[in-house]
PDB file of C-alpha atoms in Angstrom:
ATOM      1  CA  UNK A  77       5.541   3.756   4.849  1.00  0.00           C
ATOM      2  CA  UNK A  78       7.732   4.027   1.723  1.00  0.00           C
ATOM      3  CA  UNK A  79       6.645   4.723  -1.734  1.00  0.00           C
ATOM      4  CA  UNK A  80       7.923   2.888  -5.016  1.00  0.00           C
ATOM      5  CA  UNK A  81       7.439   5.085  -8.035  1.00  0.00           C
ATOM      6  CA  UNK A  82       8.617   2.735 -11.065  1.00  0.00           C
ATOM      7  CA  UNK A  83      10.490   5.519 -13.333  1.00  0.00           C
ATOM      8  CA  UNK A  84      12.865   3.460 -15.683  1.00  0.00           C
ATOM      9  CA  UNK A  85      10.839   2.712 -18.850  1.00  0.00           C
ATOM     10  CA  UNK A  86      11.710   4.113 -22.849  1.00  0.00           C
ATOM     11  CA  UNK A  87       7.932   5.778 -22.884  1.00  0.00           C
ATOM     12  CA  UNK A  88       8.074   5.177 -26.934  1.00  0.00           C
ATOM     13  CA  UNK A  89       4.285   6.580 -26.953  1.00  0.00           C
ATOM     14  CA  UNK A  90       5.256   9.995 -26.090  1.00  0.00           C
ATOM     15  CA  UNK A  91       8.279   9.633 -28.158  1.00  0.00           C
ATOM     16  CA  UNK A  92       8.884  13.678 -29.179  1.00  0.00           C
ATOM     17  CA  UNK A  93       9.923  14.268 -25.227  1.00  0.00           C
ATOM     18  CA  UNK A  94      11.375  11.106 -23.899  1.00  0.00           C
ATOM     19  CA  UNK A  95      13.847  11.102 -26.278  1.00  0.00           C
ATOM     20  CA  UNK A  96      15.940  13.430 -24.578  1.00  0.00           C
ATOM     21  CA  UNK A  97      14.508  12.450 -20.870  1.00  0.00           C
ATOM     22  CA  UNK A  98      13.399   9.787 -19.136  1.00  0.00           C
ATOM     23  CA  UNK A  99       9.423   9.821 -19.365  1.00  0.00           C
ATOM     24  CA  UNK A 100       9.131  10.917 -15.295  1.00  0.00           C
ATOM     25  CA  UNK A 101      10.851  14.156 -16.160  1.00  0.00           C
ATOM     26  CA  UNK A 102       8.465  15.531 -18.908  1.00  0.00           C
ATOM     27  CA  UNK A 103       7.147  18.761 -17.411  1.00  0.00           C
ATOM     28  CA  UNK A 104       3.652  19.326 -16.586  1.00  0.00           C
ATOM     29  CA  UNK A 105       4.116  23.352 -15.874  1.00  0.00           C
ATOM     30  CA  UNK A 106       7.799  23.974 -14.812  1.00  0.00           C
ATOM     31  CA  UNK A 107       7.791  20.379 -12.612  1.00  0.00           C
ATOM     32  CA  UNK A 108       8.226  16.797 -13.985  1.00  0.00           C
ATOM     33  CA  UNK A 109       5.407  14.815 -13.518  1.00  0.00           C
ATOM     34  CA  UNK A 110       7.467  12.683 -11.081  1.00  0.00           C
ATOM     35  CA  UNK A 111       7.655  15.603  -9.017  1.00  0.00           C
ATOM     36  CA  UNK A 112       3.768  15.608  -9.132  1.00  0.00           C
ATOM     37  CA  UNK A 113       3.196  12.159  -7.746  1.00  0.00           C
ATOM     38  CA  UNK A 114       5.609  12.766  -5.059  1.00  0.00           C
ATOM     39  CA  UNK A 115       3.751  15.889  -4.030  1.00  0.00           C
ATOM     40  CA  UNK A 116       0.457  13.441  -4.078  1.00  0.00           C
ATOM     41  CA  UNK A 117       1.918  11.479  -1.720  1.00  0.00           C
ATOM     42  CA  UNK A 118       3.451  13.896   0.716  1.00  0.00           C
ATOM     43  CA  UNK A 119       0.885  15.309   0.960  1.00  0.00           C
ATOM     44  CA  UNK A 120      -0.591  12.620   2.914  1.00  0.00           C
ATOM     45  CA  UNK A 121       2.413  12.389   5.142  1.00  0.00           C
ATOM     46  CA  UNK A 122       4.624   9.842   2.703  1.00  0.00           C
ATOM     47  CA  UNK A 123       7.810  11.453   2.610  1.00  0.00           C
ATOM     48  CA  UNK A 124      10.468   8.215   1.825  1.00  0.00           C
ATOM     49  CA  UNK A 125      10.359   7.335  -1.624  1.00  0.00           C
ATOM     50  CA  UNK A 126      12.320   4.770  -3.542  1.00  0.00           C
ATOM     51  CA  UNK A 127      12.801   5.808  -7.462  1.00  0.00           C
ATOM     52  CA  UNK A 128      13.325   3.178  -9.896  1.00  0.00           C
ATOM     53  CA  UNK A 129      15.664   4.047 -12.948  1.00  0.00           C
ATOM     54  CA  UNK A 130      16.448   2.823 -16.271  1.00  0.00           C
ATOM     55  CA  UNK A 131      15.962   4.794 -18.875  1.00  0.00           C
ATOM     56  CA  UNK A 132      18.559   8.123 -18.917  1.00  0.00           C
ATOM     57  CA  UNK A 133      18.196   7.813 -15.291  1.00  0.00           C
ATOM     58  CA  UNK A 134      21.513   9.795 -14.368  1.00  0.00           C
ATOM     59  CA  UNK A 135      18.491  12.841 -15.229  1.00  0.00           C
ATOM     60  CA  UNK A 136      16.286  11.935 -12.680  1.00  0.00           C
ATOM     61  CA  UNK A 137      20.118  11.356 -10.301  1.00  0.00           C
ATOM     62  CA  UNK A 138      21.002  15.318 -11.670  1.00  0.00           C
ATOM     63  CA  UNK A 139      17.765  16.797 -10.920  1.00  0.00           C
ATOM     64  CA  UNK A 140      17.150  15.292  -7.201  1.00  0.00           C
ATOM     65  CA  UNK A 141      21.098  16.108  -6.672  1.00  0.00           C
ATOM     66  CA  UNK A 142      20.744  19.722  -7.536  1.00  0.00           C
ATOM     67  CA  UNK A 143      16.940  20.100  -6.394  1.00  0.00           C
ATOM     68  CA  UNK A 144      17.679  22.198  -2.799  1.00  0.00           C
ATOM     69  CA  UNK A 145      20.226  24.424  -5.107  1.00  0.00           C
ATOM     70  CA  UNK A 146      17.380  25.026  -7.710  1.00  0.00           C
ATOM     71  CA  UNK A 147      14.659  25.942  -5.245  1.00  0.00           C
ATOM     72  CA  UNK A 148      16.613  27.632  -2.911  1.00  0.00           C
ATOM     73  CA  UNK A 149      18.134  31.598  -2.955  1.00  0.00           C
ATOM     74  CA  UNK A 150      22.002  31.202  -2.962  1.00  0.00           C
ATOM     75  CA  UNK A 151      24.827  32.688  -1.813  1.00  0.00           C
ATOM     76  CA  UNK A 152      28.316  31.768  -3.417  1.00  0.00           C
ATOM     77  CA  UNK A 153      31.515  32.522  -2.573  1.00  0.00           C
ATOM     78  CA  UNK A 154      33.955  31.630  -5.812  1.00  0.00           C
ATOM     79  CA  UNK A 155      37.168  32.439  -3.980  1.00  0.00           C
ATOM     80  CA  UNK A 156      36.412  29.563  -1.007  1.00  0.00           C
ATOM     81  CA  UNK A 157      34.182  27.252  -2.916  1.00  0.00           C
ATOM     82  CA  UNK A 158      31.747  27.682  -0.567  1.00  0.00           C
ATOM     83  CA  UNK A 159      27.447  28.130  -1.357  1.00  0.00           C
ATOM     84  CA  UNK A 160      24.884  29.852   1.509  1.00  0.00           C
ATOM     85  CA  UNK A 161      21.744  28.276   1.068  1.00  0.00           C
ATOM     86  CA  UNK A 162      18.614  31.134   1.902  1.00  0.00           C
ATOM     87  CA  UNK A 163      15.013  30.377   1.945  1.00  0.00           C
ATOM     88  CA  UNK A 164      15.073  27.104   1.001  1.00  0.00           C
ATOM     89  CA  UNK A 165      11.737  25.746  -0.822  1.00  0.00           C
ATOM     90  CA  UNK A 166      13.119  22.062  -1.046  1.00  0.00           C
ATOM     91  CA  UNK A 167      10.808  19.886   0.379  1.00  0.00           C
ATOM     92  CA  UNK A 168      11.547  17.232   3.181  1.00  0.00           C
ATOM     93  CA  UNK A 169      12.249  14.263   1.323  1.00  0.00           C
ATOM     94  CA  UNK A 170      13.976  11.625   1.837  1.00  0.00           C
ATOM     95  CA  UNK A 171      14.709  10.293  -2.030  1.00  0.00           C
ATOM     96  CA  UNK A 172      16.355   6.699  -2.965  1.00  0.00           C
ATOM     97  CA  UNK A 173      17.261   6.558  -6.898  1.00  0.00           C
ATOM     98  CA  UNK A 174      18.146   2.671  -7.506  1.00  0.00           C
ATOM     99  CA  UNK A 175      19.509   1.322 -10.933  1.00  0.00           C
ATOM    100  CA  UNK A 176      17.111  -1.251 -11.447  1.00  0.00           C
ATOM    101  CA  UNK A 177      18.467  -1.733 -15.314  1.00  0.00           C
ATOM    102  CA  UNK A 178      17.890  -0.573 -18.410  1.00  0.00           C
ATOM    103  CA  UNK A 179      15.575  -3.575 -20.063  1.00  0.00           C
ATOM    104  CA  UNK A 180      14.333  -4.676 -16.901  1.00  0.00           C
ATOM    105  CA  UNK A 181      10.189  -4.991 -16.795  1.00  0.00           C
ATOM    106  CA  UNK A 182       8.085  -3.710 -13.923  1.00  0.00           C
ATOM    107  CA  UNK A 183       7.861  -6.717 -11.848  1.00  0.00           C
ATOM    108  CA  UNK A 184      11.926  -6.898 -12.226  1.00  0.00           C
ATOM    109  CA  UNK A 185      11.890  -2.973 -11.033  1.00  0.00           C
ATOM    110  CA  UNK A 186       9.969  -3.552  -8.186  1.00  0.00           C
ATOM    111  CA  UNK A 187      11.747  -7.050  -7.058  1.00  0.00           C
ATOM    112  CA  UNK A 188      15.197  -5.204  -7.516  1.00  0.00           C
ATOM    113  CA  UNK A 189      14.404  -2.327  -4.457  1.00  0.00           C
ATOM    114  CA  UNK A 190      13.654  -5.310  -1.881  1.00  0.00           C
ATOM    115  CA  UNK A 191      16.966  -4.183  -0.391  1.00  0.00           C
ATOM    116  CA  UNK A 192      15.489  -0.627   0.635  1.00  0.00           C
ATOM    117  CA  UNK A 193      11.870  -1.909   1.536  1.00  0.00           C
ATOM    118  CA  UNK A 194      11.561  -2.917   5.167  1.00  0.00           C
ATOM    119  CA  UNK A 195      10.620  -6.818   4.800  1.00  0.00           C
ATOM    120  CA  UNK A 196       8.002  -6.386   7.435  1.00  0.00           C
ATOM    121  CA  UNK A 197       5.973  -3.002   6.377  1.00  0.00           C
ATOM    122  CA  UNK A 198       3.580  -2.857   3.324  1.00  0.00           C
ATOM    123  CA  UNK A 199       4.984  -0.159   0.859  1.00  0.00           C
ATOM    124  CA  UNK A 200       3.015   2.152  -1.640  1.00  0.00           C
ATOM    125  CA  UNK A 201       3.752   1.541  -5.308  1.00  0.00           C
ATOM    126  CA  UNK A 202       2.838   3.544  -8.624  1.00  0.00           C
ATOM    127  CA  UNK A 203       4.089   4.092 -11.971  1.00  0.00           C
ATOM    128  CA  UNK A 204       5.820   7.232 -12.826  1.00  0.00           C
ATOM    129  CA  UNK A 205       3.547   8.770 -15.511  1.00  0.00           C
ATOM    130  CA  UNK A 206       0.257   8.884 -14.041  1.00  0.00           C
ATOM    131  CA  UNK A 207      -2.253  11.693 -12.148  1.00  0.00           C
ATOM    132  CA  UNK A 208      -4.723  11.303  -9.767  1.00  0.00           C
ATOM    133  CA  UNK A 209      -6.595  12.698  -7.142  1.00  0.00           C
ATOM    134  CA  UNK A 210      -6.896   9.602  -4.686  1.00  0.00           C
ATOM    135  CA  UNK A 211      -7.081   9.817  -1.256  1.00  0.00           C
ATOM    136  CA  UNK A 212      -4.026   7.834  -0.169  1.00  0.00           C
ATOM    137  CA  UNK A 213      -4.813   7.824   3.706  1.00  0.00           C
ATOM    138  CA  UNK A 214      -8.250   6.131   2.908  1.00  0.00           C
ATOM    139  CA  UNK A 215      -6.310   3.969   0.377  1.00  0.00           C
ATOM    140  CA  UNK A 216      -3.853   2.580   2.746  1.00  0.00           C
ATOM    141  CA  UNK A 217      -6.574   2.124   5.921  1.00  0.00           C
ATOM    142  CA  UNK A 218      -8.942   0.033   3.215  1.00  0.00           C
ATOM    143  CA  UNK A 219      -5.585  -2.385   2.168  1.00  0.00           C
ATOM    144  CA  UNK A 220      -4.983  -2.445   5.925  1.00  0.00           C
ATOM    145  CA  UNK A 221      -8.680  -3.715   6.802  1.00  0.00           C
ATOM    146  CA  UNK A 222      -8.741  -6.416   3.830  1.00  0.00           C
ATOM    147  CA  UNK A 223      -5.804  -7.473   5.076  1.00  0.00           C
ATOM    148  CA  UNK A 224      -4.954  -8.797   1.266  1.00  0.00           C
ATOM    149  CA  UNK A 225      -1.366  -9.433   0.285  1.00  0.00           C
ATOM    150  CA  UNK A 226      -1.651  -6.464  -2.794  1.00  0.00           C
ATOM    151  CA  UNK A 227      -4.299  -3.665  -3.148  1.00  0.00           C
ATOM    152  CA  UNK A 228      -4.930  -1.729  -6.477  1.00  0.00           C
ATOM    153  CA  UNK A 229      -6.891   1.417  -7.198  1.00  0.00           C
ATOM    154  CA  UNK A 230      -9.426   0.539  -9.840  1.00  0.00           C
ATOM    155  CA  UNK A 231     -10.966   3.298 -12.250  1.00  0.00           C
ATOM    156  CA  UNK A 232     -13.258   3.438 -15.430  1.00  0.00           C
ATOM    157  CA  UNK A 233     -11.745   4.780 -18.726  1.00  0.00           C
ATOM    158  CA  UNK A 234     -11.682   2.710 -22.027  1.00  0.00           C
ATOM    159  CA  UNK A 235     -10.054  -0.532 -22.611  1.00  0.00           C
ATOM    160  CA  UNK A 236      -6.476   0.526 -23.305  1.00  0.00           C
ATOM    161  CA  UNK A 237      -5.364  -0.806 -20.085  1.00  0.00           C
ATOM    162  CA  UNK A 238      -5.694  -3.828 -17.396  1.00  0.00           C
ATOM    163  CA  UNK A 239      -9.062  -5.250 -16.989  1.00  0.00           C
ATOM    164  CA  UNK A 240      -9.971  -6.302 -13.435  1.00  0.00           C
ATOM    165  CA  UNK A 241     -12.757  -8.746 -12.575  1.00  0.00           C
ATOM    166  CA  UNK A 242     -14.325  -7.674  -8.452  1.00  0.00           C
ATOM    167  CA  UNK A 243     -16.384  -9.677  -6.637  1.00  0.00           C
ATOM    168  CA  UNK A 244     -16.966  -7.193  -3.487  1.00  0.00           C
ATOM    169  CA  UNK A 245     -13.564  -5.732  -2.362  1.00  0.00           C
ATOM    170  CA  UNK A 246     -11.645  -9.051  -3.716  1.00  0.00           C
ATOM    171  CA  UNK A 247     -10.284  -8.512  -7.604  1.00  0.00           C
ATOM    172  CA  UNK A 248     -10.806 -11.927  -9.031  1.00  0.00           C
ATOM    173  CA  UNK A 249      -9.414 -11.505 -12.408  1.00  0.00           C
ATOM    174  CA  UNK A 250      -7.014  -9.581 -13.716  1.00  0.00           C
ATOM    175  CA  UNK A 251      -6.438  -9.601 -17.863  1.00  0.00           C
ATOM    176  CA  UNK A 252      -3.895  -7.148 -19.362  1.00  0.00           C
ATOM    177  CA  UNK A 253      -4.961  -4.899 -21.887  1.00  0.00           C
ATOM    178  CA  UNK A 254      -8.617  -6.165 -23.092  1.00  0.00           C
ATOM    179  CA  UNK A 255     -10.261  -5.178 -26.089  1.00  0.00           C
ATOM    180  CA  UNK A 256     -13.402  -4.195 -24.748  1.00  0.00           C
ATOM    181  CA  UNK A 257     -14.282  -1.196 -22.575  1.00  0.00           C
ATOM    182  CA  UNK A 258     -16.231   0.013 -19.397  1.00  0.00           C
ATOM    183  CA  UNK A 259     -14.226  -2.899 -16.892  1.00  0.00           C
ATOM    184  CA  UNK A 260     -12.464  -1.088 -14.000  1.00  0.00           C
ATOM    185  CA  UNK A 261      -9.185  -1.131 -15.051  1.00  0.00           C
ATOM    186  CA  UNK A 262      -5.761  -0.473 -13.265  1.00  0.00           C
ATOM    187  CA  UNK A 263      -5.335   2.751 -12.274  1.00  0.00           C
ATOM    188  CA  UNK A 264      -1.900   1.965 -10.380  1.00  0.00           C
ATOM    189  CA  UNK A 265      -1.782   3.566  -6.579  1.00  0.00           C
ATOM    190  CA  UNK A 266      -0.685   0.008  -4.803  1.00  0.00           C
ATOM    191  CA  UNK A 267      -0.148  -0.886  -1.859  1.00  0.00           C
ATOM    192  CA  UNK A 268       1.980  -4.069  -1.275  1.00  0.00           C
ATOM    193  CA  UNK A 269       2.724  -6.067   0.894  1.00  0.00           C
ATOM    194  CA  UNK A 270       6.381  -7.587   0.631  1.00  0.00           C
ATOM    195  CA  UNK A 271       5.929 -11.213   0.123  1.00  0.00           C
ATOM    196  CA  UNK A 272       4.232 -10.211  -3.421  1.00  0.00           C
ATOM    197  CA  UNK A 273       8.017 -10.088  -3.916  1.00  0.00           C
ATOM    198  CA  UNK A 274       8.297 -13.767  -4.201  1.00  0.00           C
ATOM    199  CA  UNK A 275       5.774 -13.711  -7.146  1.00  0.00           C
ATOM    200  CA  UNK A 276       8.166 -11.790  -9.348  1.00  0.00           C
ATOM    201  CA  UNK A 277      10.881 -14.055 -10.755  1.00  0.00           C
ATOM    202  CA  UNK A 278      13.288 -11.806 -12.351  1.00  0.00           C
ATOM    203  CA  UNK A 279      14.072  -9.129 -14.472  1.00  0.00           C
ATOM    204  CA  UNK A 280      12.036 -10.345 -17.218  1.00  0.00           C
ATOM    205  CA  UNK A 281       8.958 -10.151 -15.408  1.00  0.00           C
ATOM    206  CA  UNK A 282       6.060  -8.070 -16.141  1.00  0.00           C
ATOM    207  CA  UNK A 283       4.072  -7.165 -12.765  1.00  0.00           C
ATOM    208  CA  UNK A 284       0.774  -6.957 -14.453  1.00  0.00           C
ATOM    209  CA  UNK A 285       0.675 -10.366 -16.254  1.00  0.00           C
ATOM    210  CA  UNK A 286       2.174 -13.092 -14.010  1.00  0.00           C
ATOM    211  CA  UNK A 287       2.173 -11.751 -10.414  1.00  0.00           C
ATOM    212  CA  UNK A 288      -0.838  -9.467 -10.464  1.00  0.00           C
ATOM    213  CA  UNK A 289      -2.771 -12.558 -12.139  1.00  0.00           C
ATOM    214  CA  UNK A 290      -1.555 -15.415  -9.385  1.00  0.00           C
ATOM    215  CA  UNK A 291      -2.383 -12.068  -6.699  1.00  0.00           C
ATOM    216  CA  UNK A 292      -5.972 -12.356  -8.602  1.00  0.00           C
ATOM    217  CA  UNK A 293      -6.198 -16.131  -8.765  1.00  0.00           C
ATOM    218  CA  UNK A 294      -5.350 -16.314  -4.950  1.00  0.00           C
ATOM    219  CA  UNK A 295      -7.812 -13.923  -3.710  1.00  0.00           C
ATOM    220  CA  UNK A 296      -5.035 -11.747  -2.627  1.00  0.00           C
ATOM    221  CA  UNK A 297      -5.506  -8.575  -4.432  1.00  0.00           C
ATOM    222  CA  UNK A 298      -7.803  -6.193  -3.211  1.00  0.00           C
ATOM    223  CA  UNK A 299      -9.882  -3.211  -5.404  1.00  0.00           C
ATOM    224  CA  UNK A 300      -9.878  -0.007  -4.159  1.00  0.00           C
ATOM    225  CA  UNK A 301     -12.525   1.992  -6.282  1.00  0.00           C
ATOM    226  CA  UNK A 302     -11.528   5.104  -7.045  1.00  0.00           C
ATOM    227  CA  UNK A 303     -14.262   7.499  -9.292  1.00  0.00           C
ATOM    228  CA  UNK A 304     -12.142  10.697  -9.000  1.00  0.00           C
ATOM    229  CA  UNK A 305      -9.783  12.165 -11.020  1.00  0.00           C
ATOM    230  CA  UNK A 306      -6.911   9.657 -13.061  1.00  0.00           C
ATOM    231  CA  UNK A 307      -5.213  10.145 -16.231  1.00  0.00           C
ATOM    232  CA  UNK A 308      -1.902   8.676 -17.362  1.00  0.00           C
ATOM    233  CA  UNK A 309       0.098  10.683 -19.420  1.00  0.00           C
ATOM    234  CA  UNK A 310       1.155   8.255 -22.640  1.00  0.00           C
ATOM    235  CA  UNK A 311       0.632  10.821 -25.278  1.00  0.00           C
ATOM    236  CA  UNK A 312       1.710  14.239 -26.151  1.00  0.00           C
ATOM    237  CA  UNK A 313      -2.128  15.095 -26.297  1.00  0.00           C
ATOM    238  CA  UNK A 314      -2.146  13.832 -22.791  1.00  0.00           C
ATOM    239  CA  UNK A 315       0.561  15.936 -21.436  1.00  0.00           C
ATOM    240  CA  UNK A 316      -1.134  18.828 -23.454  1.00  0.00           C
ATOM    241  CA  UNK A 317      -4.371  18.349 -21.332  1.00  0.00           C
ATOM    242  CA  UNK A 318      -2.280  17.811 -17.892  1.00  0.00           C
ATOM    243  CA  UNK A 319      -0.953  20.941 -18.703  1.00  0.00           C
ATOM    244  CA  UNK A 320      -3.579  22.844 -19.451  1.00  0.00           C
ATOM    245  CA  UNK A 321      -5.369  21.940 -16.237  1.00  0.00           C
ATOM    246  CA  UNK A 322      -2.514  22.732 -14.535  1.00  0.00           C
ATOM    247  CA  UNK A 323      -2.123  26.219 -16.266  1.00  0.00           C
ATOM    248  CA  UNK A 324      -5.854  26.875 -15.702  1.00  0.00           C
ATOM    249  CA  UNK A 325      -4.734  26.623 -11.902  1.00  0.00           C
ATOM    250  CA  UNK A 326      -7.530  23.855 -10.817  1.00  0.00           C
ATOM    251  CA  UNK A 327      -5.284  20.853 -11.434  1.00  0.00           C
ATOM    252  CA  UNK A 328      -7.599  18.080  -9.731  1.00  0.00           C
ATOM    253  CA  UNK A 329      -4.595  16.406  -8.558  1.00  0.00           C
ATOM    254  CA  UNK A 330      -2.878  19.040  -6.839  1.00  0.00           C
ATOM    255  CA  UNK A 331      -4.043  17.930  -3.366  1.00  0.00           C
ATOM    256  CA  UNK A 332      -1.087  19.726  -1.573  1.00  0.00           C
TER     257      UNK A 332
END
């Protein structure tokens, strides 16, 4: 199963670093936080991930290009060009970076990597600034068994982000952004199945109003509760705190 990991947006909330990199590559210790996610995942056996870029992407191009030459011992020899690779640390990966444009939305992200999905396999899908300590096996078995077109990892923190309505394991409403507080809201950690495709009409289109609400609507979206660990990282107080629990060397998220 392949794993979208939507990596292309301006991140204007944590201005002071995305500036001068796309919001994936902000460090949390000496790693992006992209880097993080993927480890989430591979460490449930997901190992084929599909990155969507916008946004300085050519950064997130460098830094997978020269990733086995900056985790590896080398060996160069000037005079024949040539470079030894010893004790390699890179992990098995198999990485495809897609230019899925610069303004695009999320739903136009996702829709643009149809071309590397396989159109009859449900594919993983989560945004590219956000930590958690989810169990992805048991996440993938319960989207399997509801046999739902979409299923989306619901949590509990305040109102800042999309509400979700669930009547047993069937999300019935979806709202973006309420003003109220203590809804399960969307946590991201999808799982998709690829006709959701044909909900998304373009670039323009955001993948939590339209599609996610007709998913909703259509009893196709299933809730995965999740009351573990999850926090995005939109602020520099944010990254502050993912940092710190990583420093104090109990990240909950480091599953690997």
């Amino acid at each position: 199963m392949k794993v979208v990991i939507l990596a292309g947006g301006l991140g204007t909330r944590i201005a002071e670093e995305s500036d001068l990199k796309p919001k994936p590559m902000i460090e949390i210790g000496s790693m992006p936080i992209l880097w993080h996610i993927m480890k989430i995942y591979a460490a449930h056996g997901l190992t084929e991930f599909i990155v969507c870029l916008g946004y300085k992407g050519y950064i997130i191009k460098e830094f997978f290009a020269n990733y086995v030459l900056h985790r590896s011992d080398v060996t160069l020899d000037l005079a024949k060009n040539e470079i030894v690779y010893h004790s390699s640390e890179a992990e098995p990966w198999k990485v495809t970076l897609v230019e899925t444009g610069l303004h695009s939305m999320t739903g136009g992200r996702i829709k643009r990597v149809r071309p590397y999905l396989h159109p009859d396999e449900s594919f993983c899908m989560t945004y590219g600034d956000g930590l958690c300590d989810v169990d992805i096996g048991k996440l993938i078995a319960f989207h399997n068994e509801k046999n739902r077109e979409a299923t989306l990892t619901v949590v509990r923190p305040s109102g800042r982000f999309g509400s979700t309505r669930i009547e047993g394991d069937d999300v019935t409403r979806f709202t973006e952004k309420p003003a109220g507080e203590g809804d399960f809201i969307n946590g991201g950690f999808f799982v998709l199945r690829p006709e959701v495709l044909d909900r998304i009409e373009g670039d323009d289109t955001v993948w939590e109003k339209a599609p996610m609400e007709s998913l909703a609507q259509d009893r196709q979206l299933a809730a995965f509760r999740h009351d573990g660990f999850w926090q995005p990282m939109d602020t520099l107080r944010e990254k502050r705190l993912l940092e710190n629990l990583w420093a104090s060397g109990d990240a909950p998220w480091k599953v690997w």
